[in-house]
Coordinates of C-alpha atoms and ligand atoms in Angstrom, one line a residue:
M1 CA -1.1 25.1 -2.7
D2 CA -1.3 26.3 -6.1
A3 CA -4.4 27.2 -8.0
Q4 CA -4.2 24.0 -9.8
E5 CA -4.4 22.1 -6.6
R6 CA -7.0 24.3 -5.2
A7 CA -9.1 23.4 -8.4
R8 CA -8.4 19.7 -7.8
F9 CA -9.8 19.6 -4.2
P10 CA -12.8 21.5 -4.8
R11 CA -14.7 20.1 -1.7
A12 CA -11.8 19.7 0.5
K13 CA -10.9 22.2 3.1
Y14 CA -7.2 21.5 2.7
Q15 CA -6.9 25.0 1.6
R16 CA -7.8 26.6 4.7
E17 CA -4.8 28.5 5.6
V18 CA -3.4 29.8 8.8
P19 CA -3.3 33.6 8.8
A20 CA 0.0 35.0 8.2
L21 CA 2.4 35.8 11.0
V22 CA 0.6 33.6 13.4
N23 CA 3.3 31.6 15.5
C24 CA 3.2 28.1 16.7
S25 CA 1.7 27.7 20.1
T26 CA 4.8 25.9 21.4
C27 CA 7.7 27.6 19.8
D28 CA 8.5 31.0 17.9
E29 CA 8.3 29.7 14.4
P30 CA 5.6 30.6 12.0
A31 CA 2.7 28.2 12.1
V32 CA 1.8 26.0 9.0
V33 CA -1.7 24.8 10.3
D34 CA -4.2 25.3 13.0
Q35 CA -5.7 22.6 15.0
P36 CA -9.1 24.2 16.6
Y37 CA -9.9 20.9 18.3
R38 CA -6.8 21.4 20.3
G39 CA -6.9 25.3 20.4
Q40 CA -3.5 25.4 19.0
H41 CA -1.5 26.5 15.7
V42 CA 1.7 24.4 15.2
C43 CA 4.9 25.0 13.1
R44 CA 6.3 22.5 10.5
S45 CA 8.2 20.5 13.0
H46 CA 5.8 20.4 15.8
F47 CA 3.1 19.4 13.2
L48 CA 5.1 16.5 11.9
S49 CA 6.1 15.3 15.2
S50 CA 2.4 15.7 16.4
V51 CA 1.2 13.5 13.5
D52 CA 4.1 11.0 14.2
D53 CA 3.2 10.9 17.8
R54 CA -0.6 10.3 17.3
I55 CA 0.0 7.7 14.5
R56 CA 2.5 5.6 16.9
S57 CA 0.1 5.7 19.7
E58 CA -2.8 4.5 17.5
F59 CA -0.5 1.5 16.4
H60 CA 0.3 0.7 20.1
R61 CA -3.6 1.0 21.0
Q62 CA -4.9 -1.0 18.0
L63 CA -2.3 -3.6 17.8
P64 CA -1.5 -4.6 21.6
R65 CA 0.8 -7.4 22.1
F66 CA 1.9 -7.7 18.5
S67 CA 4.7 -10.3 18.2
G68 CA 5.3 -10.2 14.4
G69 CA 4.1 -11.7 11.2
T70 CA 3.0 -10.5 7.7
V71 CA 1.3 -6.9 8.0
A72 CA -0.6 -6.0 4.8
V73 CA -1.2 -2.4 3.9
A74 CA -3.8 -1.3 1.8
L75 CA -2.6 1.1 -0.7
S76 CA -4.6 3.0 -3.2
G77 CA -2.0 5.5 -4.2
G78 CA -3.8 8.5 -2.6
K79 CA -2.5 10.6 0.2
D80 CA -4.2 8.6 3.0
S81 CA -2.8 5.3 2.3
A82 CA 0.5 6.6 1.4
V83 CA 0.8 8.2 4.7
A84 CA -0.4 4.9 6.3
L85 CA 2.3 2.9 4.3
A86 CA 5.3 5.1 5.3
A87 CA 4.2 5.1 8.9
A88 CA 3.8 1.3 9.0
H89 CA 7.3 1.1 7.4
R90 CA 8.7 3.4 10.0
Y91 CA 6.8 1.6 12.9
F92 CA 7.8 -1.9 12.0
A93 CA 11.2 -1.0 10.6
R94 CA 13.2 -2.5 13.6
R95 CA 11.4 -5.6 13.8
S96 CA 12.8 -8.4 11.7
T97 CA 9.8 -10.7 12.6
V98 CA 7.6 -8.2 10.5
R99 CA 6.9 -8.7 6.8
L100 CA 5.4 -5.7 5.3
V101 CA 3.2 -6.2 1.8
A102 CA 1.4 -3.4 0.2
V103 CA -1.9 -4.3 -1.7
T104 CA -3.6 -2.2 -4.3
V105 CA -6.9 -3.1 -5.9
D106 CA -7.5 -2.0 -9.3
E107 CA -11.3 -1.8 -9.5
G108 CA -11.3 -0.9 -13.3
I109 CA -12.0 2.7 -13.4
D110 CA -11.0 4.3 -16.5
G111 CA -8.8 7.5 -16.2
Y112 CA -8.3 7.2 -12.5
R113 CA -6.6 4.0 -11.4
S114 CA -3.6 4.3 -13.7
G115 CA -2.4 7.5 -12.0
T116 CA -3.0 6.2 -8.6
L117 CA -1.3 2.9 -9.4
E118 CA 1.7 4.6 -10.8
A119 CA 2.1 6.6 -7.4
A120 CA 1.7 3.4 -5.4
E121 CA 4.6 2.0 -7.4
R122 CA 6.7 5.0 -6.8
L123 CA 6.1 4.8 -3.2
T124 CA 6.5 1.0 -2.8
A125 CA 9.8 1.1 -4.9
R126 CA 11.1 4.1 -2.7
L127 CA 10.5 2.3 0.4
G128 CA 11.5 -1.2 -0.7
V129 CA 8.2 -2.7 0.2
E130 CA 6.8 -5.7 -1.6
H131 CA 3.7 -4.6 -3.8
R132 CA 0.8 -6.6 -5.0
V133 CA -1.8 -5.6 -7.4
V134 CA -5.1 -7.3 -7.3
R135 CA -7.6 -6.7 -10.3
A136 CA -11.2 -6.8 -10.1
E137 CA -11.6 -8.0 -13.6
S138 CA -9.6 -11.0 -13.0
E139 CA -10.7 -11.8 -9.5
L140 CA -14.4 -11.1 -9.9
G141 CA -15.1 -10.9 -13.8
M142 CA -16.3 -7.4 -13.2
T143 CA -15.1 -4.0 -13.0
T144 CA -16.5 -0.9 -11.4
D145 CA -16.9 1.0 -14.7
R146 CA -18.8 -1.9 -16.3
A147 CA -21.1 -2.4 -13.2
A148 CA -21.8 1.5 -13.0
A149 CA -22.9 1.1 -16.5
E150 CA -25.2 -2.0 -16.1
L151 CA -26.6 -0.7 -12.8
P152 CA -27.2 3.1 -13.7
D153 CA -29.7 3.6 -10.6
T154 CA -27.2 2.6 -8.1
V155 CA -24.4 4.7 -6.5
P156 CA -21.1 2.9 -7.8
C157 CA -19.5 3.4 -4.4
S158 CA -21.9 0.8 -2.9
F159 CA -20.5 -2.1 -4.7
C160 CA -17.3 -0.8 -5.6
G161 CA -16.5 -0.5 -1.8
V162 CA -17.8 -3.8 -0.9
W163 CA -15.8 -5.6 -3.7
R164 CA -12.5 -3.8 -2.8
R165 CA -13.0 -4.8 1.0
R166 CA -13.6 -8.5 -0.3
L167 CA -10.3 -8.3 -2.4
L168 CA -8.3 -6.8 0.1
N169 CA -9.3 -9.4 2.7
R170 CA -8.9 -12.0 0.4
A171 CA -5.3 -10.9 -0.7
A172 CA -4.4 -10.4 3.1
R173 CA -5.8 -13.8 4.0
D174 CA -3.9 -15.6 1.2
M175 CA -0.5 -14.1 2.4
E176 CA -1.5 -15.1 6.0
A177 CA -1.4 -11.6 7.1
E178 CA -2.0 -10.9 11.0
V179 CA -3.6 -7.6 10.2
L180 CA -4.5 -5.2 7.4
V181 CA -3.6 -1.6 7.7
L182 CA -6.1 0.8 6.2
G183 CA -5.5 4.6 5.5
F184 CA -8.7 5.8 6.9
N185 CA -8.2 9.1 8.6
L186 CA -10.2 10.7 11.2
D187 CA -12.8 12.4 8.8
D188 CA -13.4 9.2 7.0
L189 CA -14.2 7.3 10.2
A190 CA -16.3 10.0 11.8
Q191 CA -18.4 10.2 8.6
T192 CA -18.8 6.4 8.8
V193 CA -20.0 6.6 12.2
L194 CA -22.4 9.5 11.7
M195 CA -23.9 7.8 8.5
N196 CA -24.5 4.5 10.3
L197 CA -26.0 6.4 13.4
V198 CA -28.4 8.3 11.1
R199 CA -29.5 5.0 9.2
G200 CA -29.7 3.1 12.8
D201 CA -27.3 0.6 11.7
L202 CA -25.4 -0.3 14.8
D203 CA -24.3 -3.5 13.5
R204 CA -22.1 -1.7 11.0
I205 CA -20.8 0.5 13.3
G206 CA -19.6 -2.5 15.2
R207 CA -18.2 -4.0 12.2
M208 CA -16.2 -0.9 10.9
A209 CA -12.3 -0.7 11.6
P210 CA -10.3 -0.6 13.6
H211 CA -11.2 -4.1 14.8
R212 CA -10.6 -5.2 18.3
T213 CA -10.9 -9.1 17.8
R214 CA -10.3 -11.6 15.0
Q215 CA -13.2 -13.0 13.3
P216 CA -13.3 -16.1 11.2
G217 CA -12.3 -15.7 7.6
L218 CA -11.7 -12.0 8.4
V219 CA -8.2 -10.4 8.5
P220 CA -8.5 -7.7 11.3
R221 CA -8.4 -4.1 10.0
I222 CA -6.5 -1.3 11.8
A223 CA -6.6 2.5 11.1
P224 CA -3.5 4.2 12.4
L225 CA -4.5 7.6 11.0
A226 CA -7.8 7.4 13.0
Q227 CA -6.6 10.7 15.0
I228 CA -5.5 12.5 11.9
P229 CA -8.0 14.9 10.2
E230 CA -7.9 14.5 6.5
R231 CA -6.5 17.9 5.9
E232 CA -3.5 17.3 8.2
V233 CA -2.9 14.1 6.4
F234 CA -2.8 15.9 3.2
L235 CA -0.3 18.5 4.6
Y236 CA 1.9 15.7 6.1
A237 CA 2.1 13.9 2.7
R238 CA 3.0 17.2 1.2
L239 CA 5.6 18.1 3.6
T240 CA 7.3 14.8 3.7
G241 CA 7.3 14.6 -0.1
L242 CA 5.5 11.4 -0.3
P243 CA 4.4 10.3 -3.9
F244 CA 0.7 10.2 -4.0
D245 CA -2.0 10.6 -6.8
H246 CA -4.4 13.7 -6.6
G247 CA -6.8 12.4 -9.0
E248 CA -10.5 12.0 -8.1
C249 CA -12.6 9.2 -9.0
P250 CA -15.1 9.9 -11.8
H251 CA -17.9 8.2 -9.8
A252 CA -17.0 10.0 -6.4
G253 CA -19.6 12.8 -6.9
R254 CA -22.6 10.4 -6.5
A255 CA -21.5 9.1 -3.1
A256 CA -23.9 9.3 -0.3
R257 CA -20.8 10.0 1.9
N258 CA -20.5 13.7 0.4
V259 CA -23.6 14.7 2.3
F260 CA -22.1 13.5 5.5
R261 CA -18.6 15.0 4.7
D262 CA -20.4 18.5 4.4
V263 CA -22.5 18.1 7.4
L264 CA -19.4 17.1 9.6
W265 CA -17.4 20.1 8.4
Q266 CA -20.2 22.4 9.4
L267 CA -20.3 20.6 12.7
E268 CA -16.6 20.9 13.1
E269 CA -16.4 24.6 12.4
A270 CA -19.1 25.2 15.0
L271 CA -17.9 22.6 17.6
P272 CA -14.2 21.6 17.1
G273 CA -13.7 18.2 18.3
S274 CA -17.1 16.6 17.1
R275 CA -15.1 14.2 15.0
Q276 CA -13.2 12.8 17.7
A277 CA -16.5 12.7 19.8
L278 CA -18.1 10.6 17.2
L279 CA -15.2 8.2 17.5
R280 CA -15.6 8.1 21.3
T281 CA -19.4 7.4 20.7
R282 CA -18.4 4.4 18.6
E283 CA -16.3 3.1 21.3
E284 CA -18.7 3.6 24.0
L285 CA -21.4 1.8 21.9
L286 CA -19.1 -1.2 21.4
E287 CA -18.5 -1.3 25.3
R288 CA -22.1 -1.4 25.9
V289 CA -22.8 -4.0 22.9
A290 CA -19.9 -6.3 24.2
S291 CA -21.2 -6.2 27.8
T292 CA -24.7 -7.3 26.8
G293 CA -23.2 -10.2 24.8
R294 CA -25.4 -9.2 21.7
A295 CA -22.5 -9.0 19.2
G296 CA -23.6 -11.7 16.4
A297 CA -21.1 -13.9 14.9
P298 CA -20.9 -13.6 11.2
R299 CA -22.1 -16.6 9.0
S300 CA -20.7 -17.7 5.6
C301 CA -22.0 -16.6 2.4
R302 CA -23.8 -19.4 0.6
E303 CA -22.2 -18.3 -2.7
C304 CA -18.5 -17.5 -2.0
G305 CA -18.1 -18.8 1.7
E306 CA -16.8 -15.4 2.7
A307 CA -18.0 -14.0 6.2
S308 CA -21.4 -12.5 5.9
S309 CA -24.1 -11.0 8.0
G310 CA -26.8 -12.6 6.0
E311 CA -27.4 -15.7 3.8
L312 CA -25.6 -14.0 1.0
C313 CA -22.8 -11.4 1.3
R314 CA -23.1 -8.0 -0.1
S315 CA -20.2 -8.7 -2.5
C316 CA -22.2 -11.5 -4.0
T317 CA -25.6 -9.6 -3.9
Y318 CA -24.1 -6.8 -6.2
L319 CA -22.5 -9.5 -8.5
E320 CA -25.8 -11.2 -8.9
R321 CA -27.5 -8.0 -9.8
V322 CA -25.0 -7.1 -12.2
R323 CA -25.0 -10.4 -14.0
L324 CA -28.7 -10.8 -14.0
P325 CA -29.3 -8.5 -16.9
M326 CA -26.8 -10.8 -18.8
I327 CA -28.8 -14.0 -18.3
P328 CA -30.9 -14.7 -21.2
T329 CA -34.6 -15.0 -20.4
A330 CA -36.2 -18.0 -21.5
A331 CA -38.7 -17.6 -24.6
P332 CA -42.3 -17.4 -23.8
Ligands
SF4_401 S1 -15.1 6.8 -5.1 FE1 -16.5 5.2 -5.1 S2 -16.6 4.4 -7.2 FE2 -14.6 5.5 -7.0 S3 -12.9 4.2 -6.3 FE3 -14.0 5.1 -4.4 S4 -15.6 3.6 -3.9 FE4 -14.9 3.1 -5.8
ZN402 ZN1 6.6 24.9 16.9
ZN403 ZN1 -20.6 -14.0 -1.1

């Protein structure tokens, strides 16, 4: 990684490098990465095959008895979704019953989305995968940048993430997709579990991907990179030459997730394997909730009709909040 790339990933630990002259734990080749959670160093070829194996086994585990149909892949243009799309393309390549479609959401973020969109287009063209772009401006009449200006006290990721999920789900449902593939990596998922544990929000832990069942109106989401740490996703994308964009969203610095990312890195340094343990905790919680029959069915939002845990979905709640200041108040 060169100095320019190091500067672009100020918070990431992609740059932790393997000491020179350390060999692979399996063969005599020089190691390219360490995997403290496995107590191993791995060379290029063992690293690539270990990533491929873990992704393939997640596809098997998360998509049992899949007989075919449309598979939608959320493609942001960043490293994670690029690896997820390439993996899905390889995994389904020999199945003539599968139609693969990449979906990119353009949230309307100046100076960020154009680069990721371009990378997404290069990747889909290279793989020969159908590509759809969904724009928040035309679908919701709102963009993340405008909402961020209207709601200066709200962290933009709260509404941006909710709207993106809604647009991805709607696009996947419109194309009658059986499943929506997301590029969430091990760090993303472990952070989400930790965040919701700290908030005491077990319902949201239950609703996060990967999904076990199909709920009305919701295309089940799967996360085949669930066992791949973020820095390994980055290294894999680099070593395999996948086109992806390195840019960072200008709103990312305000995300609450950053705190959990830092805490999790410290935890992982001190106790390798903590991220995998958090994912196992989630599985265990889901088992227990399922056995008590307490998992509540989603309702329909009174405004948009989409699945919602309350009367009004979070997407509409934020849209209302943004639009409220624009409604002229009655004269006294
Ligand atoms: S960092 Fe936040 S605001 Fe930026 S694209 Fe991601 S969710 Fe949206
Ligand atoms: Zn090796
Ligand atoms: Zn709604």
